[in-house]
Short mmCIF file of N, CA, C and O in Angstrom, two decimals:
data_model
loop_
_atom_site.label_atom_id
_atom_site.label_comp_id
_atom_site.label_asym_id
_atom_site.label_seq_id
_atom_site.Cartn_x
_atom_site.Cartn_y
_atom_site.Cartn_z
N MET A 1 1.81 8.64 37.11
CA MET A 1 1.67 8.02 35.45
C MET A 1 2.01 6.59 36.13
O MET A 1 3.05 6.26 36.48
N THR A 2 1.21 5.65 35.80
CA THR A 2 1.25 4.21 36.16
C THR A 2 2.04 3.57 34.43
O THR A 2 1.81 4.06 33.68
N ALA A 3 2.35 2.32 35.28
CA ALA A 3 2.40 1.54 33.93
C ALA A 3 1.63 1.45 32.81
O ALA A 3 1.85 1.17 31.49
N ARG A 4 0.48 1.46 33.03
CA ARG A 4 -0.50 1.05 32.27
C ARG A 4 -0.27 2.20 31.36
O ARG A 4 -1.11 2.19 30.08
N ASP A 5 -0.64 3.35 31.99
CA ASP A 5 -0.63 4.67 31.14
C ASP A 5 0.48 4.92 29.94
O ASP A 5 0.25 5.07 28.99
N ASP A 6 1.61 4.25 30.55
CA ASP A 6 2.91 4.18 29.75
C ASP A 6 2.50 3.20 28.59
O ASP A 6 2.88 3.50 27.32
N ASP A 7 1.86 2.13 28.83
CA ASP A 7 1.50 1.37 27.70
C ASP A 7 0.60 1.74 26.68
O ASP A 7 0.98 1.80 25.54
N GLU A 8 -0.41 2.35 27.07
CA GLU A 8 -1.43 2.91 26.17
C GLU A 8 -0.71 4.17 25.47
O GLU A 8 -1.05 4.29 24.34
N ARG A 9 0.15 5.09 25.97
CA ARG A 9 0.78 5.72 25.34
C ARG A 9 1.83 5.39 24.29
O ARG A 9 1.94 5.55 23.04
N LEU A 10 2.42 4.05 24.57
CA LEU A 10 2.99 3.37 23.74
C LEU A 10 2.50 2.74 22.46
O LEU A 10 2.82 2.97 20.98
N ASP A 11 1.14 2.28 22.98
CA ASP A 11 0.54 1.81 21.87
C ASP A 11 0.09 3.08 20.73
O ASP A 11 -0.33 2.61 19.61
N ARG A 12 -0.62 4.07 21.43
CA ARG A 12 -1.00 5.02 20.59
C ARG A 12 -0.06 5.74 19.73
O ARG A 12 -0.16 6.09 18.57
N TYR A 13 1.38 5.74 20.01
CA TYR A 13 2.27 6.29 19.37
C TYR A 13 3.26 5.65 18.48
O TYR A 13 3.75 5.82 17.47
N GLN A 14 3.63 4.32 18.95
CA GLN A 14 4.26 3.41 18.37
C GLN A 14 3.88 2.50 17.44
O GLN A 14 4.11 2.27 16.19
N ARG A 15 2.50 1.92 17.72
CA ARG A 15 1.97 0.74 16.86
C ARG A 15 1.41 1.17 15.66
O ARG A 15 1.46 0.22 14.91
N PRO A 16 0.87 2.55 15.47
CA PRO A 16 0.23 2.50 14.06
C PRO A 16 0.90 3.21 13.24
O PRO A 16 0.54 3.15 12.14
N TRP A 17 2.40 3.08 13.18
CA TRP A 17 3.33 3.30 12.23
C TRP A 17 3.15 2.59 11.10
O TRP A 17 3.12 2.88 9.83
N PRO A 18 2.68 1.27 11.32
CA PRO A 18 2.56 0.43 9.85
C PRO A 18 1.57 1.04 9.10
O PRO A 18 1.36 1.13 7.72
N MET A 19 0.52 1.31 9.51
CA MET A 19 -0.67 1.71 9.09
C MET A 19 -0.57 3.27 8.40
O MET A 19 -1.01 3.47 7.25
N ARG A 20 0.27 3.88 9.03
CA ARG A 20 0.78 5.53 8.41
C ARG A 20 1.54 5.17 7.09
O ARG A 20 1.42 5.63 6.22
N LEU A 21 2.48 4.27 7.34
CA LEU A 21 3.14 3.92 6.01
C LEU A 21 2.33 3.29 5.16
O LEU A 21 2.58 3.68 3.81
N MET A 22 1.48 2.55 5.32
CA MET A 22 0.50 1.94 4.45
C MET A 22 -0.25 2.98 3.55
O MET A 22 -0.21 2.79 2.42
N ARG A 23 -0.57 3.75 4.66
CA ARG A 23 -1.47 4.91 3.84
C ARG A 23 -0.66 5.92 2.75
O ARG A 23 -1.52 5.84 1.69
N GLY A 24 0.40 6.14 3.50
CA GLY A 24 1.42 6.79 2.36
C GLY A 24 1.88 6.04 1.48
O GLY A 24 1.81 6.75 0.05
N THR A 25 2.00 4.96 1.26
CA THR A 25 2.60 4.08 0.25
C THR A 25 1.32 3.68 -0.68
O THR A 25 1.46 4.06 -1.97
N ALA A 26 0.19 3.82 -0.26
CA ALA A 26 -1.19 3.46 -1.21
C ALA A 26 -1.13 4.70 -1.82
O ALA A 26 -1.59 4.78 -3.17
N ALA A 27 -1.23 5.91 -1.16
CA ALA A 27 -1.52 6.95 -1.99
C ALA A 27 -0.41 7.33 -2.95
O ALA A 27 -0.62 7.58 -4.16
N LEU A 28 0.81 7.04 -2.82
CA LEU A 28 1.78 7.16 -3.80
C LEU A 28 1.68 6.29 -5.08
O LEU A 28 1.81 6.41 -6.24
N LEU A 29 1.27 4.99 -4.78
CA LEU A 29 1.01 4.18 -5.66
C LEU A 29 0.02 4.40 -6.54
O LEU A 29 -0.01 4.38 -7.62
N LEU A 30 -1.26 4.61 -5.93
CA LEU A 30 -2.38 5.15 -6.67
C LEU A 30 -2.05 6.67 -7.56
O LEU A 30 -2.40 6.43 -8.87
N LEU A 31 -1.34 7.63 -7.18
CA LEU A 31 -0.81 8.61 -7.96
C LEU A 31 0.15 7.96 -9.10
O LEU A 31 0.12 8.57 -10.04
N ASP A 32 1.08 7.24 -8.84
CA ASP A 32 1.99 6.81 -9.91
C ASP A 32 1.14 5.78 -10.88
O ASP A 32 1.65 6.20 -11.83
N THR A 33 0.01 5.35 -10.50
CA THR A 33 -0.71 4.64 -11.54
C THR A 33 -1.18 5.76 -12.29
O THR A 33 -1.21 5.32 -13.67
N LEU A 34 -1.90 6.51 -11.76
CA LEU A 34 -2.48 7.72 -12.63
C LEU A 34 -1.37 8.38 -13.45
O LEU A 34 -1.63 8.85 -14.69
N VAL A 35 0.09 8.65 -12.82
CA VAL A 35 1.06 9.14 -13.94
C VAL A 35 1.23 8.15 -14.83
O VAL A 35 1.57 8.72 -16.05
N GLN A 36 1.43 6.91 -14.76
CA GLN A 36 1.17 5.88 -15.87
C GLN A 36 0.33 5.98 -16.94
O GLN A 36 0.83 5.94 -18.06
N ALA A 37 -0.60 6.12 -16.59
CA ALA A 37 -1.74 6.35 -17.31
C ALA A 37 -1.64 7.63 -18.37
O ALA A 37 -1.94 7.82 -19.38
N VAL A 38 -1.38 8.75 -17.67
CA VAL A 38 -1.00 10.25 -18.47
C VAL A 38 0.20 9.89 -19.06
O VAL A 38 0.05 10.46 -20.44
N LEU A 39 1.29 9.40 -18.79
CA LEU A 39 2.22 9.22 -19.96
C LEU A 39 1.95 8.16 -21.03
O LEU A 39 2.37 8.26 -22.07
N ALA A 40 1.17 7.03 -20.78
CA ALA A 40 0.57 6.35 -22.03
C ALA A 40 -0.08 7.22 -22.57
O ALA A 40 -0.10 7.19 -24.27
N GLY A 41 -1.25 7.96 -22.23
CA GLY A 41 -2.23 8.56 -23.00
C GLY A 41 -1.26 9.64 -23.91
O GLY A 41 -1.64 10.01 -25.01
N LEU A 42 -0.26 10.53 -23.30
CA LEU A 42 0.54 11.37 -23.91
C LEU A 42 1.34 10.62 -25.18
O LEU A 42 1.64 11.26 -26.24
N PHE A 43 1.90 9.52 -24.96
CA PHE A 43 2.67 8.86 -25.92
C PHE A 43 1.90 8.35 -27.03
O PHE A 43 2.08 8.68 -28.34
N VAL A 44 0.71 8.22 -26.88
CA VAL A 44 -0.30 7.54 -27.56
C VAL A 44 -0.79 8.62 -28.72
O VAL A 44 -0.87 8.78 -30.19
N THR A 45 -0.45 10.01 -28.11
CA THR A 45 -1.03 11.03 -29.07
C THR A 45 0.05 11.65 -29.80
O THR A 45 0.29 12.61 -30.59
N GLY A 46 1.39 11.06 -29.51
CA GLY A 46 2.46 11.29 -30.50
C GLY A 46 3.65 11.73 -29.95
O GLY A 46 4.60 11.75 -30.53
N ASP A 47 3.86 11.85 -28.73
CA ASP A 47 4.97 12.43 -27.96
C ASP A 47 6.09 11.05 -27.61
O ASP A 47 5.83 10.33 -26.67
N LEU A 48 6.63 10.55 -28.60
CA LEU A 48 7.27 9.42 -28.53
C LEU A 48 8.53 9.33 -27.47
O LEU A 48 8.73 8.43 -26.86
N ASP A 49 8.89 10.39 -26.92
CA ASP A 49 9.71 10.33 -25.87
C ASP A 49 9.23 9.92 -24.51
O ASP A 49 10.06 9.45 -23.66
N LEU A 50 8.14 10.05 -24.12
CA LEU A 50 7.43 9.87 -23.15
C LEU A 50 7.22 8.02 -22.89
O LEU A 50 6.99 7.59 -21.96
N LEU A 51 7.48 7.09 -23.91
CA LEU A 51 7.63 6.03 -24.00
C LEU A 51 8.50 5.55 -23.06
O LEU A 51 8.41 4.78 -22.32
N ALA A 52 9.88 5.94 -23.20
CA ALA A 52 10.85 5.80 -22.28
C ALA A 52 10.51 6.17 -20.55
O ALA A 52 10.92 5.37 -19.64
N TRP A 53 9.90 7.12 -20.53
CA TRP A 53 9.40 7.77 -19.35
C TRP A 53 8.44 6.66 -18.71
O TRP A 53 8.45 6.38 -17.44
N HIS A 54 7.48 6.31 -19.68
CA HIS A 54 6.64 5.10 -19.14
C HIS A 54 7.00 3.93 -18.76
O HIS A 54 6.75 3.34 -17.74
N ALA A 55 8.28 3.36 -19.36
CA ALA A 55 8.78 2.42 -19.23
C ALA A 55 9.43 2.34 -17.79
O ALA A 55 9.74 1.68 -17.11
N ALA A 56 10.40 3.44 -17.74
CA ALA A 56 11.31 3.62 -16.58
C ALA A 56 10.03 3.78 -14.97
O ALA A 56 10.53 3.47 -14.17
N ASN A 57 9.27 4.44 -15.57
CA ASN A 57 8.05 4.68 -14.10
C ASN A 57 7.63 3.12 -13.66
O ASN A 57 7.27 3.12 -12.74
N ALA A 58 7.26 2.24 -14.57
CA ALA A 58 6.91 0.97 -14.55
C ALA A 58 7.81 0.50 -13.48
O ALA A 58 7.39 -0.36 -12.51
N GLY A 59 9.23 0.61 -13.58
CA GLY A 59 9.84 0.16 -12.36
C GLY A 59 9.68 0.68 -10.99
O GLY A 59 9.62 0.23 -10.02
N VAL A 60 9.40 2.22 -11.18
CA VAL A 60 8.90 2.80 -9.74
C VAL A 60 7.54 2.05 -9.13
O VAL A 60 7.50 1.88 -8.07
N LEU A 61 6.62 2.02 -10.28
CA LEU A 61 5.30 1.36 -9.87
C LEU A 61 5.56 -0.19 -9.37
O LEU A 61 5.09 -0.27 -8.20
N SER A 62 6.34 -0.83 -9.76
CA SER A 62 6.88 -2.11 -9.33
C SER A 62 7.23 -2.12 -7.99
O SER A 62 6.77 -2.91 -7.12
N ALA A 63 8.19 -1.25 -7.69
CA ALA A 63 8.86 -1.19 -6.32
C ALA A 63 7.93 -0.93 -5.29
O ALA A 63 7.74 -1.19 -4.12
N LEU A 64 7.09 0.28 -5.72
CA LEU A 64 5.73 0.75 -4.72
C LEU A 64 4.97 -0.57 -4.33
O LEU A 64 4.36 -0.70 -3.09
N THR A 65 4.59 -1.44 -5.34
CA THR A 65 3.80 -2.43 -4.97
C THR A 65 4.45 -3.14 -4.13
O THR A 65 3.83 -4.18 -3.32
N VAL A 66 5.79 -3.63 -4.19
CA VAL A 66 6.51 -4.49 -3.42
C VAL A 66 6.55 -3.97 -1.80
O VAL A 66 6.01 -4.83 -0.93
N ILE A 67 6.51 -2.93 -1.81
CA ILE A 67 6.76 -2.25 -0.47
C ILE A 67 5.28 -2.26 -0.01
O ILE A 67 4.85 -2.35 1.21
N GLN A 68 4.28 -2.04 -0.60
CA GLN A 68 2.91 -1.90 -0.14
C GLN A 68 2.38 -3.17 0.44
O GLN A 68 1.93 -3.45 1.38
N THR A 69 2.81 -4.40 -0.50
CA THR A 69 2.86 -5.69 0.11
C THR A 69 3.23 -6.03 1.54
O THR A 69 2.72 -6.55 2.53
N VAL A 70 4.63 -5.64 1.51
CA VAL A 70 5.24 -5.95 2.75
C VAL A 70 4.62 -5.25 3.82
O VAL A 70 4.53 -5.70 5.11
N LEU A 71 4.15 -3.76 3.66
CA LEU A 71 3.26 -2.96 4.84
C LEU A 71 2.04 -3.71 5.09
O LEU A 71 1.63 -4.11 6.22
N ALA A 72 1.43 -4.19 3.96
CA ALA A 72 0.03 -4.85 4.17
C ALA A 72 0.20 -6.09 5.07
O ALA A 72 -0.73 -6.59 6.03
N VAL A 73 1.23 -6.94 4.78
CA VAL A 73 1.57 -8.05 5.82
C VAL A 73 1.61 -7.75 7.16
O VAL A 73 1.19 -8.38 8.08
N VAL A 74 2.58 -6.56 7.33
CA VAL A 74 2.95 -5.94 8.73
C VAL A 74 1.28 -5.52 9.30
O VAL A 74 1.33 -6.10 10.58
N VAL A 75 0.62 -4.89 8.61
CA VAL A 75 -0.75 -4.59 9.25
C VAL A 75 -1.54 -5.73 9.39
O VAL A 75 -2.14 -5.65 10.49
N TRP A 76 -1.63 -6.73 8.81
CA TRP A 76 -2.21 -7.89 8.87
C TRP A 76 -1.83 -8.86 10.20
O TRP A 76 -2.59 -8.90 11.09
N ARG A 77 -0.68 -8.87 10.15
CA ARG A 77 0.34 -9.73 11.41
C ARG A 77 0.20 -9.09 12.49
O ARG A 77 -0.05 -9.77 13.37
N ARG A 78 0.99 -7.72 12.41
CA ARG A 78 1.42 -7.24 13.73
C ARG A 78 0.14 -6.55 14.34
O ARG A 78 0.02 -6.46 15.57
N LEU A 79 -0.66 -5.99 13.29
CA LEU A 79 -1.84 -4.93 13.95
C LEU A 79 -2.84 -5.91 13.86
O LEU A 79 -4.25 -5.08 14.38
N ARG A 80 -2.99 -7.00 13.56
CA ARG A 80 -4.06 -7.94 13.32
C ARG A 80 -5.26 -7.48 12.35
O ARG A 80 -6.35 -7.46 12.62
N GLY A 81 -4.93 -6.83 11.55
CA GLY A 81 -6.03 -6.00 10.62
C GLY A 81 -6.22 -7.26 9.61
O GLY A 81 -6.04 -8.52 9.85
N PRO A 82 -6.95 -6.94 8.82
CA PRO A 82 -7.72 -8.04 8.00
C PRO A 82 -6.63 -8.53 6.75
O PRO A 82 -5.69 -7.86 6.55
N GLY A 83 -6.70 -9.75 6.16
CA GLY A 83 -5.77 -10.37 5.48
C GLY A 83 -5.93 -10.28 4.08
O GLY A 83 -4.98 -9.98 3.31
N TRP A 84 -7.06 -9.32 3.45
CA TRP A 84 -7.52 -9.38 2.19
C TRP A 84 -6.86 -7.97 1.58
O TRP A 84 -6.22 -8.25 0.25
N PRO A 85 -6.17 -7.13 2.46
CA PRO A 85 -5.10 -6.37 1.64
C PRO A 85 -3.85 -6.73 1.32
O PRO A 85 -3.33 -6.49 0.41
N ALA A 86 -3.50 -7.70 2.09
CA ALA A 86 -1.93 -8.18 1.97
C ALA A 86 -2.33 -9.20 0.55
O ALA A 86 -1.48 -9.26 -0.11
N ALA A 87 -3.39 -9.83 0.56
CA ALA A 87 -3.52 -10.65 -0.55
C ALA A 87 -3.70 -9.78 -1.89
O ALA A 87 -3.22 -9.93 -3.00
N ALA A 88 -4.55 -8.65 -1.94
CA ALA A 88 -4.72 -7.68 -2.76
C ALA A 88 -3.32 -7.04 -3.31
O ALA A 88 -3.26 -6.95 -4.52
N SER A 89 -2.69 -6.72 -2.23
CA SER A 89 -1.37 -6.15 -2.78
C SER A 89 -0.49 -7.02 -3.26
O SER A 89 0.21 -6.79 -4.38
N ALA A 90 -0.61 -8.49 -2.92
CA ALA A 90 0.34 -9.51 -3.63
C ALA A 90 -0.03 -9.59 -5.02
O ALA A 90 0.73 -9.73 -5.85
N ALA A 91 -1.59 -9.63 -5.20
CA ALA A 91 -2.19 -9.85 -6.58
C ALA A 91 -1.68 -8.47 -7.38
O ALA A 91 -1.45 -8.81 -8.62
N LEU A 92 -1.56 -7.22 -6.80
CA LEU A 92 -1.14 -6.33 -7.48
C LEU A 92 0.25 -6.38 -7.89
O LEU A 92 0.77 -5.96 -9.22
N VAL A 93 1.49 -6.97 -7.13
CA VAL A 93 2.64 -7.10 -7.63
C VAL A 93 2.49 -8.06 -8.90
O VAL A 93 3.13 -7.97 -9.82
N GLY A 94 1.79 -8.97 -8.93
CA GLY A 94 1.59 -9.85 -9.89
C GLY A 94 0.89 -9.19 -11.34
O GLY A 94 1.60 -9.47 -12.54
N LEU A 95 0.13 -8.37 -11.03
CA LEU A 95 -0.67 -7.77 -12.17
C LEU A 95 0.45 -6.71 -12.76
O LEU A 95 0.57 -6.54 -14.04
N VAL A 96 1.06 -5.99 -12.13
CA VAL A 96 2.28 -5.24 -12.40
C VAL A 96 3.06 -5.97 -13.17
O VAL A 96 3.99 -5.33 -14.22
N SER A 97 3.67 -7.00 -12.77
CA SER A 97 4.53 -7.94 -13.31
C SER A 97 4.04 -8.09 -14.75
O SER A 97 4.58 -8.18 -15.84
N VAL A 98 2.85 -8.73 -15.24
CA VAL A 98 2.30 -9.07 -16.13
C VAL A 98 2.00 -7.87 -17.04
O VAL A 98 2.43 -7.93 -18.30
N GLN A 99 1.84 -6.52 -16.26
CA GLN A 99 1.55 -5.52 -17.31
C GLN A 99 3.02 -4.97 -17.93
O GLN A 99 3.12 -4.66 -19.00
N GLN A 100 3.89 -5.20 -17.15
CA GLN A 100 5.24 -4.90 -17.56
C GLN A 100 5.70 -5.78 -18.93
O GLN A 100 6.30 -5.37 -19.81
N GLY A 101 5.29 -6.90 -18.64
CA GLY A 101 5.70 -8.04 -19.75
C GLY A 101 4.76 -7.84 -20.89
O GLY A 101 5.35 -7.77 -22.32
N LEU A 102 3.61 -7.39 -20.87
CA LEU A 102 2.84 -7.09 -21.97
C LEU A 102 3.24 -5.70 -22.75
O LEU A 102 3.01 -5.75 -24.02
N GLY A 103 3.53 -4.89 -21.97
CA GLY A 103 4.21 -3.58 -22.32
C GLY A 103 5.43 -3.81 -23.11
O GLY A 103 5.43 -3.31 -24.25
N GLU A 104 6.36 -4.34 -22.65
CA GLU A 104 7.49 -4.73 -23.36
C GLU A 104 7.52 -5.59 -24.90
O GLU A 104 8.02 -5.35 -25.53
N ALA A 105 6.15 -6.57 -24.63
CA ALA A 105 6.12 -7.00 -25.84
C ALA A 105 5.25 -6.24 -26.79
O ALA A 105 4.62 -6.93 -27.88
N ARG A 106 4.50 -5.14 -26.64
CA ARG A 106 3.64 -4.28 -27.39
C ARG A 106 2.36 -5.24 -27.63
O ARG A 106 1.78 -4.83 -28.59
N VAL A 107 2.04 -5.77 -26.49
CA VAL A 107 0.72 -6.57 -26.28
C VAL A 107 -0.53 -5.37 -25.96
O VAL A 107 -0.92 -5.71 -24.85
N LEU A 108 -0.94 -4.52 -26.62
CA LEU A 108 -1.48 -3.51 -25.98
C LEU A 108 -3.08 -4.09 -25.83
O LEU A 108 -3.84 -3.46 -24.94
N ALA A 109 -3.62 -5.07 -26.64
CA ALA A 109 -4.71 -5.56 -26.33
C ALA A 109 -4.88 -5.99 -24.77
O ALA A 109 -6.06 -6.22 -24.46
N GLY A 110 -3.83 -6.65 -24.36
CA GLY A 110 -3.90 -6.83 -22.93
C GLY A 110 -3.26 -6.19 -21.85
O GLY A 110 -3.66 -5.95 -20.69
N HIS A 111 -2.43 -5.06 -22.55
CA HIS A 111 -1.83 -4.21 -21.45
C HIS A 111 -2.64 -3.01 -21.07
O HIS A 111 -2.92 -2.63 -19.88
N MET A 112 -3.82 -2.67 -21.91
CA MET A 112 -4.62 -1.67 -21.30
C MET A 112 -5.36 -2.10 -20.30
O MET A 112 -5.93 -1.30 -19.18
N PRO A 113 -6.16 -3.23 -20.65
CA PRO A 113 -7.07 -3.85 -19.52
C PRO A 113 -6.47 -4.12 -18.24
O PRO A 113 -6.95 -3.95 -17.20
N VAL A 114 -5.12 -4.60 -18.27
CA VAL A 114 -4.52 -4.88 -17.21
C VAL A 114 -4.00 -3.60 -16.31
O VAL A 114 -4.34 -3.78 -15.20
N GLY A 115 -3.84 -2.50 -17.00
CA GLY A 115 -3.75 -1.35 -16.53
C GLY A 115 -4.94 -0.85 -15.86
O GLY A 115 -4.91 -0.29 -14.68
N MET A 116 -6.26 -1.19 -16.28
CA MET A 116 -7.12 -0.55 -15.60
C MET A 116 -7.64 -1.27 -14.20
O MET A 116 -8.07 -0.87 -13.36
N ALA A 117 -7.23 -2.67 -14.43
CA ALA A 117 -7.46 -3.53 -13.42
C ALA A 117 -6.28 -3.15 -12.29
O ALA A 117 -7.03 -2.93 -11.12
N ILE A 118 -5.08 -2.79 -12.55
CA ILE A 118 -4.06 -2.09 -11.62
C ILE A 118 -4.49 -0.95 -11.09
O ILE A 118 -4.59 -0.71 -9.86
N PHE A 119 -5.27 0.07 -11.51
CA PHE A 119 -5.84 1.20 -11.05
C PHE A 119 -7.04 0.95 -10.09
O PHE A 119 -7.44 1.59 -9.32
N GLY A 120 -7.77 -0.01 -10.75
CA GLY A 120 -8.89 -0.30 -9.60
C GLY A 120 -8.74 -0.85 -8.58
O GLY A 120 -8.84 -0.62 -7.25
N CYS A 121 -7.37 -1.64 -8.60
CA CYS A 121 -6.84 -2.32 -7.32
C CYS A 121 -6.29 -1.40 -6.22
O CYS A 121 -6.39 -1.15 -5.11
N ALA A 122 -5.49 -0.54 -6.99
CA ALA A 122 -4.88 0.66 -6.50
C ALA A 122 -5.85 1.38 -5.61
O ALA A 122 -5.59 2.07 -4.59
N THR A 123 -6.94 1.68 -6.27
CA THR A 123 -8.08 2.60 -5.70
C THR A 123 -8.57 2.14 -4.55
O THR A 123 -8.69 2.77 -3.56
N ALA A 124 -8.96 0.76 -4.75
CA ALA A 124 -9.51 -0.04 -3.52
C ALA A 124 -8.67 0.30 -2.36
O ALA A 124 -9.23 0.27 -1.24
N LEU A 125 -7.29 -0.37 -2.68
CA LEU A 125 -6.52 -0.62 -1.39
C LEU A 125 -6.29 1.00 -1.01
O LEU A 125 -6.12 1.14 0.55
N THR A 126 -6.26 2.09 -1.67
CA THR A 126 -6.14 3.44 -1.03
C THR A 126 -7.32 3.85 -0.22
O THR A 126 -7.18 4.42 0.89
N TYR A 127 -8.35 3.40 -0.87
CA TYR A 127 -9.55 3.75 0.03
C TYR A 127 -9.72 3.02 1.47
O TYR A 127 -9.78 3.55 2.30
N TRP A 128 -9.20 1.80 1.23
CA TRP A 128 -9.18 0.95 2.49
C TRP A 128 -8.07 1.60 3.49
O TRP A 128 -8.84 1.76 4.85
N ALA A 129 -7.15 1.96 3.10
CA ALA A 129 -5.94 2.23 4.03
C ALA A 129 -6.43 3.65 4.72
O ALA A 129 -6.03 3.62 5.76
N PHE A 130 -7.27 4.49 3.94
CA PHE A 130 -7.45 5.80 4.60
C PHE A 130 -8.95 5.59 5.40
O PHE A 130 -9.18 6.73 6.10
N THR A 131 -9.76 4.43 5.21
CA THR A 131 -11.25 4.55 5.81
C THR A 131 -10.72 3.56 6.96
O THR A 131 -11.53 3.51 7.94
N ALA A 132 -9.61 2.44 7.02
CA ALA A 132 -9.53 1.35 8.21
C ALA A 132 -9.29 1.71 9.46
O ALA A 132 -8.66 2.79 9.50
N ARG A 133 -10.19 1.50 10.36
CA ARG A 133 -9.65 1.74 11.75
C ARG A 133 -9.33 0.58 12.55
O ARG A 133 -9.79 -0.50 12.91
N ILE A 134 -7.77 0.42 12.29
CA ILE A 134 -7.23 -0.90 12.86
C ILE A 134 -6.90 -0.38 14.51
O ILE A 134 -6.05 0.27 14.64
N GLN A 135 -7.43 -1.30 15.30
CA GLN A 135 -7.02 -1.15 16.58
C GLN A 135 -5.63 -1.75 16.98
O GLN A 135 -5.41 -2.73 16.40
N PRO A 136 -4.84 -1.59 17.88
CA PRO A 136 -3.62 -1.91 18.30
C PRO A 136 -3.77 -3.34 18.75
O PRO A 136 -4.75 -3.29 19.54
N ALA A 137 -3.09 -4.27 18.47
CA ALA A 137 -2.88 -5.57 18.92
C ALA A 137 -2.63 -5.64 20.64
O ALA A 137 -1.76 -4.89 20.98
N VAL A 138 -3.14 -6.60 21.28
CA VAL A 138 -2.99 -6.62 22.49
C VAL A 138 -1.60 -7.26 22.70
O VAL A 138 -1.12 -8.15 21.73
N GLN A 139 -0.72 -6.77 23.33
CA GLN A 139 0.75 -7.29 23.72
C GLN A 139 0.79 -8.76 24.32
O GLN A 139 -0.16 -8.68 25.27
N VAL A 140 1.46 -9.36 23.81
CA VAL A 140 1.63 -10.70 24.79
C VAL A 140 2.36 -10.74 25.84
O VAL A 140 3.40 -9.78 25.71
N GLY A 141 1.94 -11.20 26.68
CA GLY A 141 2.38 -11.42 28.11
C GLY A 141 1.95 -10.30 29.12
O GLY A 141 2.41 -9.95 30.27
N ARG A 142 1.14 -9.30 28.52
CA ARG A 142 0.39 -8.29 29.37
C ARG A 142 -0.38 -9.00 30.43
O ARG A 142 -1.38 -9.76 29.78
N SER A 143 -0.13 -8.89 31.34
CA SER A 143 -1.26 -9.20 32.47
C SER A 143 -2.64 -8.34 32.42
O SER A 143 -2.62 -7.14 32.44
N VAL A 144 -3.84 -9.18 32.28
CA VAL A 144 -5.19 -8.26 32.21
C VAL A 144 -6.07 -8.86 33.24
O VAL A 144 -6.14 -10.06 33.33
N GLY A 145 -6.23 -8.18 33.94
CA GLY A 145 -7.44 -8.40 35.16
C GLY A 145 -6.70 -9.12 36.39
O GLY A 145 -7.48 -9.89 37.25
N VAL A 146 -5.20 -9.08 36.52
CA VAL A 146 -4.72 -9.95 37.46
C VAL A 146 -4.05 -8.76 38.08
O VAL A 146 -3.60 -7.62 37.79
N ALA A 147 -4.57 -8.75 39.39
CA ALA A 147 -3.95 -7.82 40.51
C ALA A 147 -2.12 -7.90 40.52
O ALA A 147 -1.77 -9.15 40.54
N GLU A 148 -1.67 -6.80 40.72
CA GLU A 148 -0.24 -7.13 40.81
C GLU A 148 0.43 -6.64 41.97
O GLU A 148 -0.05 -5.93 42.99
#
């Protein structure tokens, strides 16, 4: 086994970890967004106890958006993936913050459309995370095409 084989094995097994975490976080974020919609729908039908669950789950959703943003930046910078998922994830953090503010102020006319925007953005990011084929970045300092 040569040094190059070792490098290829490291690339194959160590480099993709940010993308695997991005996929998992994106799926959790999308699922949690769906849970938020279900909790809101059940609250609107008369189960008033679910409003507390809806509010508590907003904190979970907020944390997931921050984690996803960090991972999207790592994928962009370390794996040289596209930058738009990092920007969209950062926008999602802002949307969730606005959503929480509108919900606490009981401004449903804004709260519901922003919720739909969050769901659409989370869906697009999840689709991208599972369909993107990010190639590992070339290691800096690796000699390419030079006889050793």
